[in-house]
Short mmCIF file of C-alpha atoms and ligand atoms in Angstrom, two decimals:
data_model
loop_
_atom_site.label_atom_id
_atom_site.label_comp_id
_atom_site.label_asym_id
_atom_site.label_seq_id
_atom_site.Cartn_x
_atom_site.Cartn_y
_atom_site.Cartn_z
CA UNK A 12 -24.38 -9.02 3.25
CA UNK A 13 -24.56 -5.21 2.71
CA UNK A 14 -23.53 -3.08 5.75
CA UNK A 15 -24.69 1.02 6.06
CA UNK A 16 -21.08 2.00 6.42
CA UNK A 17 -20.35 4.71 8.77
CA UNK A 18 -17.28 7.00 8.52
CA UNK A 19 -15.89 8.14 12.10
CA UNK A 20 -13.80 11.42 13.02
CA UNK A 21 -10.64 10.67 14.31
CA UNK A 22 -11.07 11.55 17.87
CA UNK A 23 -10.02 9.54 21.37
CA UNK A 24 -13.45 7.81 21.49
CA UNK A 25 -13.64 7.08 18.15
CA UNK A 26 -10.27 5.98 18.32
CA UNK A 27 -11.34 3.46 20.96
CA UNK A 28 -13.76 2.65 19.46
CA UNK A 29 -12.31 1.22 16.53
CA UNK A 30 -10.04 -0.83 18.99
CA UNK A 31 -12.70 -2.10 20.38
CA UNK A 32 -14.32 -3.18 17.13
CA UNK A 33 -11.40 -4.30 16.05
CA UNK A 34 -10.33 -6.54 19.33
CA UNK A 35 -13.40 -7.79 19.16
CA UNK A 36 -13.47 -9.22 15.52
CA UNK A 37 -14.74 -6.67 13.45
CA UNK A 38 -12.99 -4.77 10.52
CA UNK A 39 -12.81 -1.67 10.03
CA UNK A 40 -11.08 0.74 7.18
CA UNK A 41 -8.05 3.15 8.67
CA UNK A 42 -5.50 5.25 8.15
CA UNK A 43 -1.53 4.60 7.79
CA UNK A 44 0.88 7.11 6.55
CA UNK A 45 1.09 4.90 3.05
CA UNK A 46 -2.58 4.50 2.48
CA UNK A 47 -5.77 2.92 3.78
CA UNK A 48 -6.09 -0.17 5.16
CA UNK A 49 -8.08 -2.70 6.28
CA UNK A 50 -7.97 -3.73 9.55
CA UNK A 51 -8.78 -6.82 11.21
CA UNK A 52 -7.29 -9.22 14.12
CA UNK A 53 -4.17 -10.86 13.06
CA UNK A 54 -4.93 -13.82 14.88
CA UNK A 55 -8.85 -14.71 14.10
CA UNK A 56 -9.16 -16.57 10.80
CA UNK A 57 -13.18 -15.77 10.22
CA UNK A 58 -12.06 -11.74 10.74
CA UNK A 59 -9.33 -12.72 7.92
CA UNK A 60 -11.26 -14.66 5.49
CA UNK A 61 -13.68 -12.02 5.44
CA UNK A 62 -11.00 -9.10 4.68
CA UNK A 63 -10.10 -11.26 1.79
CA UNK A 64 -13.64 -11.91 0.59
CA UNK A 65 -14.40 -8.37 0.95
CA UNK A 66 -11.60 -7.32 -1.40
CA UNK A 67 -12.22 -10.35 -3.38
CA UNK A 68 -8.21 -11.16 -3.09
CA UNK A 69 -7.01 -14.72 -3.90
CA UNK A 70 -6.13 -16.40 -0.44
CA UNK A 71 -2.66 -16.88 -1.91
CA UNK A 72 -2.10 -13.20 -1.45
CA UNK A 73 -0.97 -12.89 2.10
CA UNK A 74 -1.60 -9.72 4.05
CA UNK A 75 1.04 -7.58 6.07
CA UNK A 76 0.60 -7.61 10.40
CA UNK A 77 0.71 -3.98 11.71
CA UNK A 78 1.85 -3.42 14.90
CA UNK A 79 2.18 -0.77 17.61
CA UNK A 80 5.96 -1.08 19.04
CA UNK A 81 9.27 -2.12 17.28
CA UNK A 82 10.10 -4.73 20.15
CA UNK A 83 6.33 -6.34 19.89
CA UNK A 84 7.01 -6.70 16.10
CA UNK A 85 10.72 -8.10 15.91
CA UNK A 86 9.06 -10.55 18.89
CA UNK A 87 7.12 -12.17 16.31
CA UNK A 88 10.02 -12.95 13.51
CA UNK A 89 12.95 -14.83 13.55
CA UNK A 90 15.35 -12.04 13.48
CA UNK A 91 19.14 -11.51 12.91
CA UNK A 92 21.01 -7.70 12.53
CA UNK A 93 18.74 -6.89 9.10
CA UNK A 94 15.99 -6.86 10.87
CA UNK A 95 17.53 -5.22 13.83
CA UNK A 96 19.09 -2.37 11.73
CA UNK A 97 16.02 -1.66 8.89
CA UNK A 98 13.58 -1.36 12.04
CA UNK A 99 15.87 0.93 13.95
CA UNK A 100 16.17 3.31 10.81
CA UNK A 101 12.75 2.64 9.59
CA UNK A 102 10.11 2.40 11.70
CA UNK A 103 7.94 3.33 12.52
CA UNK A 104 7.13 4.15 8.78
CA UNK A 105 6.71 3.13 5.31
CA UNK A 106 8.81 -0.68 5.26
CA UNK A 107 7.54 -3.99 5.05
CA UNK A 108 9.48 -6.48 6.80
CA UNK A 109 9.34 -10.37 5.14
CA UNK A 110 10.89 -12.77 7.61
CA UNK A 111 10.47 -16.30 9.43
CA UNK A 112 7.48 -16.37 11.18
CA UNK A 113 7.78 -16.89 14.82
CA UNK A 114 4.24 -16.43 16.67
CA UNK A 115 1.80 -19.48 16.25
CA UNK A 116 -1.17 -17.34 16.79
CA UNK A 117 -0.80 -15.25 13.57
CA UNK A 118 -3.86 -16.74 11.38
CA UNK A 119 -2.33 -19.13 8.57
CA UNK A 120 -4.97 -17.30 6.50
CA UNK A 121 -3.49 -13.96 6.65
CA UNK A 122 0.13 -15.50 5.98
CA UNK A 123 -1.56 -17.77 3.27
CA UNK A 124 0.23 -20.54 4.78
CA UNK A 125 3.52 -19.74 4.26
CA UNK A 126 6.50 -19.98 6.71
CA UNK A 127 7.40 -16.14 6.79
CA UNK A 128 5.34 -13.41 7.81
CA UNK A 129 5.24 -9.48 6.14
CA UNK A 130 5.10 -7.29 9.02
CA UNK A 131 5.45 -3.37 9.94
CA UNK A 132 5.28 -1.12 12.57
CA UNK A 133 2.96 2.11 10.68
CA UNK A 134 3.44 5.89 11.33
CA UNK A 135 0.53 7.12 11.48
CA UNK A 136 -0.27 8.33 14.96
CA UNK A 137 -4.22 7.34 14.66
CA UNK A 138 -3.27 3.84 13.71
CA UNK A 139 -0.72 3.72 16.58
CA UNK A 140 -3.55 4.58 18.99
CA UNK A 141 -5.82 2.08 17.56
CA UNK A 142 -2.88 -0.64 17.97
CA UNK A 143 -1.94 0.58 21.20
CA UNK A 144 -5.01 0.31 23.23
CA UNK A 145 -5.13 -3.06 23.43
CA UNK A 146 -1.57 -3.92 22.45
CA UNK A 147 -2.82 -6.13 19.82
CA UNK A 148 -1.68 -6.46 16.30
CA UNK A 149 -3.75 -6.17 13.45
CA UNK A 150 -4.19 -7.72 9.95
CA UNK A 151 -4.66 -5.39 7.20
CA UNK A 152 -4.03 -4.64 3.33
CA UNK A 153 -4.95 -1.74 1.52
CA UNK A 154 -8.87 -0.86 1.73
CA UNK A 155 -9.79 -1.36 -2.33
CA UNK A 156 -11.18 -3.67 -4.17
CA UNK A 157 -8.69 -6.61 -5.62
CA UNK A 158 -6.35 -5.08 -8.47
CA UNK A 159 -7.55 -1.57 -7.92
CA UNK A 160 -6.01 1.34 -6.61
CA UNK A 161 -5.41 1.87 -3.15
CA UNK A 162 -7.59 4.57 -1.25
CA UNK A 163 -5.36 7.74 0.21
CA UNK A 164 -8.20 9.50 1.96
CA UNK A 165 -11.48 8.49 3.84
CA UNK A 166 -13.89 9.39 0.61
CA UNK A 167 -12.22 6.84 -1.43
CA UNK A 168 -12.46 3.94 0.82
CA UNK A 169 -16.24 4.79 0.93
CA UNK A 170 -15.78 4.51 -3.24
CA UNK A 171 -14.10 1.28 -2.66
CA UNK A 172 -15.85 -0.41 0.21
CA UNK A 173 -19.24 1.32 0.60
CA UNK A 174 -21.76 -1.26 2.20
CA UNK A 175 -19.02 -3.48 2.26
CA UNK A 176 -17.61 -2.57 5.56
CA UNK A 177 -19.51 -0.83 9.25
CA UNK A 178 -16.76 1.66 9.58
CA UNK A 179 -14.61 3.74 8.03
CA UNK A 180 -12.07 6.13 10.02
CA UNK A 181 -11.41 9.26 8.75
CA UNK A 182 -7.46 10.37 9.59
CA UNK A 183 -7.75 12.75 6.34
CA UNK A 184 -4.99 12.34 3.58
CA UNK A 185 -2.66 10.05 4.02
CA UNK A 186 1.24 11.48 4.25
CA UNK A 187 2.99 9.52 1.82
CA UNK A 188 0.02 8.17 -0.99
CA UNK A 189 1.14 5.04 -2.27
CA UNK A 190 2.40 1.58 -0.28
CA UNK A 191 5.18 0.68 1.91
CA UNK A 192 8.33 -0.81 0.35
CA UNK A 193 8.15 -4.68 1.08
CA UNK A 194 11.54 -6.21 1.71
CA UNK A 195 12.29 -9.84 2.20
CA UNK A 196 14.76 -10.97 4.63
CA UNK A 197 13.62 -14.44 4.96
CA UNK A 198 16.97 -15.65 3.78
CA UNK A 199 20.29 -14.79 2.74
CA UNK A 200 19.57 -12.72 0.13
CA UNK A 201 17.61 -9.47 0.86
CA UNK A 202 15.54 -9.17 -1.86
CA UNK A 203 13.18 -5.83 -2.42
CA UNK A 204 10.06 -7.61 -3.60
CA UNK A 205 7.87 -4.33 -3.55
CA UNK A 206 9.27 -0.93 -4.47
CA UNK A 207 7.49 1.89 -2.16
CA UNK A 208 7.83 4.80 0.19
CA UNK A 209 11.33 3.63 1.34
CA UNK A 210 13.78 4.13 -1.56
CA UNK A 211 15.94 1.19 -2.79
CA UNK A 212 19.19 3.56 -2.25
CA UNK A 213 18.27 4.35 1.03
CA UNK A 214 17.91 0.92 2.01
CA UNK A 215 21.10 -0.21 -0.18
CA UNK A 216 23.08 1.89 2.07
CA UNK A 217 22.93 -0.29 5.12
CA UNK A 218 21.90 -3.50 3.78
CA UNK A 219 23.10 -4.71 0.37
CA UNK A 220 20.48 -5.96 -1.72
CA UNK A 221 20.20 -8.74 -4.18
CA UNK A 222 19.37 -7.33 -8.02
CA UNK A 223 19.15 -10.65 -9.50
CA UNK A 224 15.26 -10.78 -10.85
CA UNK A 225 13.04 -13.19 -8.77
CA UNK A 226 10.05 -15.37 -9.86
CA UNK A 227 7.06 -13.21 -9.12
CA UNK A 228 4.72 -16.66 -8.98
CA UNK A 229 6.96 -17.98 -5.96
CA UNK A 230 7.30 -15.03 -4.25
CA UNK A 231 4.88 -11.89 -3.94
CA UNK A 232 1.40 -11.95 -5.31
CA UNK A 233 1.50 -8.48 -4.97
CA UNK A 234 3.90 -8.19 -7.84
CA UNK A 235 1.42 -9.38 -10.80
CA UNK A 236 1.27 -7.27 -13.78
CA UNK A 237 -2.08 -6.29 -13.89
CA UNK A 238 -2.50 -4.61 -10.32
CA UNK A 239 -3.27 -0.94 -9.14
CA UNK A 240 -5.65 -0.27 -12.06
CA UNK A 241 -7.82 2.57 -12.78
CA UNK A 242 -10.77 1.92 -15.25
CA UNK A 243 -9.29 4.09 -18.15
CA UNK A 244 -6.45 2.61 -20.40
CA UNK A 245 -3.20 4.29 -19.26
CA UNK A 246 -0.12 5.24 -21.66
CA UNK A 247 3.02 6.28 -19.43
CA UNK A 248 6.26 7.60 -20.16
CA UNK A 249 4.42 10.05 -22.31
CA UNK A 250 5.61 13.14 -24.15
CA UNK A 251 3.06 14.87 -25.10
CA UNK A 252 -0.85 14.77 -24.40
CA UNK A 253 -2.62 13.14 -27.83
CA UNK A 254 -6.23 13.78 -28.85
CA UNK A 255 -9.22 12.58 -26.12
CA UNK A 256 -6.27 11.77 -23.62
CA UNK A 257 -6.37 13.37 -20.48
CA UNK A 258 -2.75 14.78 -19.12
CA UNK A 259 -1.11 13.64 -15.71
CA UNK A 260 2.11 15.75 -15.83
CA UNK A 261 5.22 15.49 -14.04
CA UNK A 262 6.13 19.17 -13.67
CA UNK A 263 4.60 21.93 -15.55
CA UNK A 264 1.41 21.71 -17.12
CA UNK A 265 1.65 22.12 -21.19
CA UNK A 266 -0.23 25.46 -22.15
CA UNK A 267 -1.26 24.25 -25.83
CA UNK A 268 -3.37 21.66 -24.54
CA UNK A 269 -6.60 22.33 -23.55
CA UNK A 270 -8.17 18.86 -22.43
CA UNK A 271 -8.14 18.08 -18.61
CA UNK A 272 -5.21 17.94 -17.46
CA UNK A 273 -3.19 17.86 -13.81
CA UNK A 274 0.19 17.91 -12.67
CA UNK A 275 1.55 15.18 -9.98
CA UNK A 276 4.30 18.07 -9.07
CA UNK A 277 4.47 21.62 -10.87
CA UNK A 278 8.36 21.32 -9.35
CA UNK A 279 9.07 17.97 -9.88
CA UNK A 280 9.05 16.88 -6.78
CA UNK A 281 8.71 12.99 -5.99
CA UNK A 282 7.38 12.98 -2.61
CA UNK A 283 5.13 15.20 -3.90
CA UNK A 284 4.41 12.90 -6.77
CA UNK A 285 3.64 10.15 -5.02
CA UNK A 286 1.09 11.54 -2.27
CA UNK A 287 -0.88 12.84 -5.52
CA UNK A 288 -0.53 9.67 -7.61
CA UNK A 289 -3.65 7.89 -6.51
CA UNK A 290 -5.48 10.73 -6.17
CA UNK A 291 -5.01 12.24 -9.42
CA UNK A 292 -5.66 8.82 -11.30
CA UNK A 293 -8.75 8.25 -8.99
CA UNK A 294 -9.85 11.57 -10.21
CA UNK A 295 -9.48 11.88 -13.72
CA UNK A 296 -10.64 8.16 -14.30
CA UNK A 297 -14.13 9.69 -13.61
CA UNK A 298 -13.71 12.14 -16.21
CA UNK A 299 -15.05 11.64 -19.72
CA UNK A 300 -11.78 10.92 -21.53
CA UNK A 301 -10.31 7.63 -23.53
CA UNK A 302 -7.20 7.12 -21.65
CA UNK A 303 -4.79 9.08 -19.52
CA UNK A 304 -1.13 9.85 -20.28
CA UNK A 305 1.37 10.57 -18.09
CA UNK A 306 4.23 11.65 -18.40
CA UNK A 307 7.67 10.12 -17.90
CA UNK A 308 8.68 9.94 -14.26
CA UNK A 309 12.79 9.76 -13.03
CA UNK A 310 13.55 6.04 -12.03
CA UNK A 311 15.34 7.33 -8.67
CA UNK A 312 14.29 7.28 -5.19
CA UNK A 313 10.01 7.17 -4.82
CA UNK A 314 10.24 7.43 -8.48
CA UNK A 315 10.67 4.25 -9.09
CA UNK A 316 7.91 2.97 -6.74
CA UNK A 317 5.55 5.09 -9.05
CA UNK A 318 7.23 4.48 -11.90
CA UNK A 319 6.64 0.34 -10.49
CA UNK A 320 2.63 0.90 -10.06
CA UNK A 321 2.31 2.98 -13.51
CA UNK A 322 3.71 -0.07 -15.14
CA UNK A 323 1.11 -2.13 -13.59
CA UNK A 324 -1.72 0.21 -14.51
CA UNK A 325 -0.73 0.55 -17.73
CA UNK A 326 -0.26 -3.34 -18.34
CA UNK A 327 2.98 -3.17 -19.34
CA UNK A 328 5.58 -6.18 -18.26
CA UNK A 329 8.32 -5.76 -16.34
CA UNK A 330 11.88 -5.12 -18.30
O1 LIG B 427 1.54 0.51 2.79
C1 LIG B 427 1.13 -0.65 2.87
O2 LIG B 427 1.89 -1.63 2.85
C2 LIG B 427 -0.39 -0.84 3.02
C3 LIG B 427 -0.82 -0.28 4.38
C4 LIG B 427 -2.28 -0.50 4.63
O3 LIG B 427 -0.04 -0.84 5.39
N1 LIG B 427 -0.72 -2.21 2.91
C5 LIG B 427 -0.64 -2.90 1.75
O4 LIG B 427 -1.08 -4.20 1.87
O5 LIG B 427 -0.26 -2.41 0.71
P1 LIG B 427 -1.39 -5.12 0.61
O6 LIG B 427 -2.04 -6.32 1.19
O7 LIG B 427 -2.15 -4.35 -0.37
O8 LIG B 427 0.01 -5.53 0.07
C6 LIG B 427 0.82 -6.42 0.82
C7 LIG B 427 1.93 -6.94 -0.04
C8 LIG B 427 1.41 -7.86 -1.13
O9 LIG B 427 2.17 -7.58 -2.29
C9 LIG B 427 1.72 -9.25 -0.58
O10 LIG B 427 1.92 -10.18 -1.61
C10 LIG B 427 3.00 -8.98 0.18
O11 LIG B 427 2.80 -7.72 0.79
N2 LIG B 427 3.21 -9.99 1.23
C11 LIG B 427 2.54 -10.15 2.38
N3 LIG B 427 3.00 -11.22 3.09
C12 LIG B 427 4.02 -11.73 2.36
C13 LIG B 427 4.91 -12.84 2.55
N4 LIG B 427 4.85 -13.61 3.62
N5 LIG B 427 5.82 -13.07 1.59
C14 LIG B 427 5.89 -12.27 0.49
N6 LIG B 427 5.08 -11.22 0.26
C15 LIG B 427 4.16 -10.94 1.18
MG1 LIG B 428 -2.92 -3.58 -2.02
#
């Protein structure tokens, strides 16, 4: 099926809108403060199964539940103080919670079966609107296509999804530009099993977290290698720009070279970094160049969420 998809202002009826869509089974392509998502009701399986078949994601790949309010969220886990103390210093933001599941109305689809449930309470005021009116949570990954990269502003979900989905809602650029840190807390040991917005330190600070490496086939789909791709080979921890290469720097741009090239952060900034990751990767991949380098990112705080995603673009395994 092909849809004419329609992108929507933020605005209080459109808002409403979308909550009405939304309660009433449709999806529908929004804003969070990580990226774009794809929204759908967390508790009707034909909603979910379509989400899936319109990203083409393996069914194995469970999806996170957004909600609107820290208590209606920790309501649907099996909680003990982890949960208690991440959500208090968290949310609402950029963490993914992994825990027992507790509601029997969350669709099996969108857990993929499993026993635990990845949940979050987003901070982006739109999306708390959306969730609010009708105090219902929603279903929703990020808005691209399977193994792609994830959309950070309304024009690129129309790249990813056009005729795909009805509606798109257009909250502008997102805040933070790449995904939420996913932590699992479904037993005793608290395991990171996605690095994101939420720094490892930051988190180590109140909870202690478990290094040990974990089998990516048991645990988190979203952890294969070959994820977050842009169509052009990628070469990271670069140097120096090379020949028919185009140049994603990390600081200030090289004045020798004169292919195309950008800088994620002219003062090395992470934050900064990260909000223009996607972006600037979505952008030069429509260029006319061979490949794109980039250059060598610190392996602290955000950095090594985009250090995590690089890796996966580029193909390269995990040390
Ligand atoms: O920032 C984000 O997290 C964005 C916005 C839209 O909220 N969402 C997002 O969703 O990145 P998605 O579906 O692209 O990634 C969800 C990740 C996947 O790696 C998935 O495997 C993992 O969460 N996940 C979901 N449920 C899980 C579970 N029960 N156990 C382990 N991992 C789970
Ligand atoms: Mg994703």
């Amino acid at each position: 099926m092909i849809y004419k998809t329609e992108t929507l202002e933020k605005n209080n009826h459109n808002i409403l809108l979308v909550a009405k869509k939304i309660k009433a089974g449709d999806i529908v392509a929004l804003p969070t403060e990580t990226v774009y998502g794809l929204a759908g009701r967390f508790d009707n399986d034909l909603t979910i199964k379509k989400i899936f078949s319109i990203k083409s994601r393996p069914l194995s790949n469970p999806l996170i539940i957004h909600y609107g309010s820290i208590e209606n969220a920790l309501d649907d886990i099996y909680i003990d103080s982890r949960a208690k103390i991440l959500a208090e210093k968290f949310w609402p933001g950029p963490l993914t919670i992994v825990a027992k599941a507790k509601n029997k109305f969350i669709s099996k689809i969108a857990t993929s079966g499993l026993d635990t449930v990845a949940i979050r309470v987003p901070s982006n005021k739109v999306t708390l609107a959306v969730l609010n009116h009708f105090n219902l949570p929603f279903a929703a990954p990020s808005a691209n296509r399977y193994g792609k990269i994830s959309p950070t502003c309304a024009t690129d979900v129309y790249e990813e999804l056009n005729g795909k989905v009805t509606t798109i809602l257009n909250g502008g650029n997102t805040k933070v530009g790449i995904e939420s840190t996913v932590i699992d807390i479904s037993n005793k040991k608290t395991k990171i099993l996605r690095h994101g917005a939420i720094s490892e330190e930051s988190i180590n600070k109140l909870i202690k977290i478990h290094k040990k490496k974990i089998n990516i086939k048991v645990i988190s789909p979203g952890l294969s290698h070959s994820h977050y791709k842009p169509d052009k080979p990628i070469r990271i921890n670069a140097t120096r720009p090379r020949e028919g290469e185009a140049w994603l720097a990390f600081g200030k741009k090289p004045d020798y070279f004169y292919g195309i090239s950008l800088t994620l952060s002219e003062k090395k900034c992470l934050d900064e970094s990260a909000k223009n990751l996607y972006k600037m990767l979505r952008l030069i991949d429509k260029k006319n160049v061979k490949s794109i380098a980039v250059q060598k990112i610190p392996e602290k705080g955000i950095g090594l969420a985009i250090n995590d995603r690089l890796r996966r673009a580029a193909f390269i395994k995990d040390k």
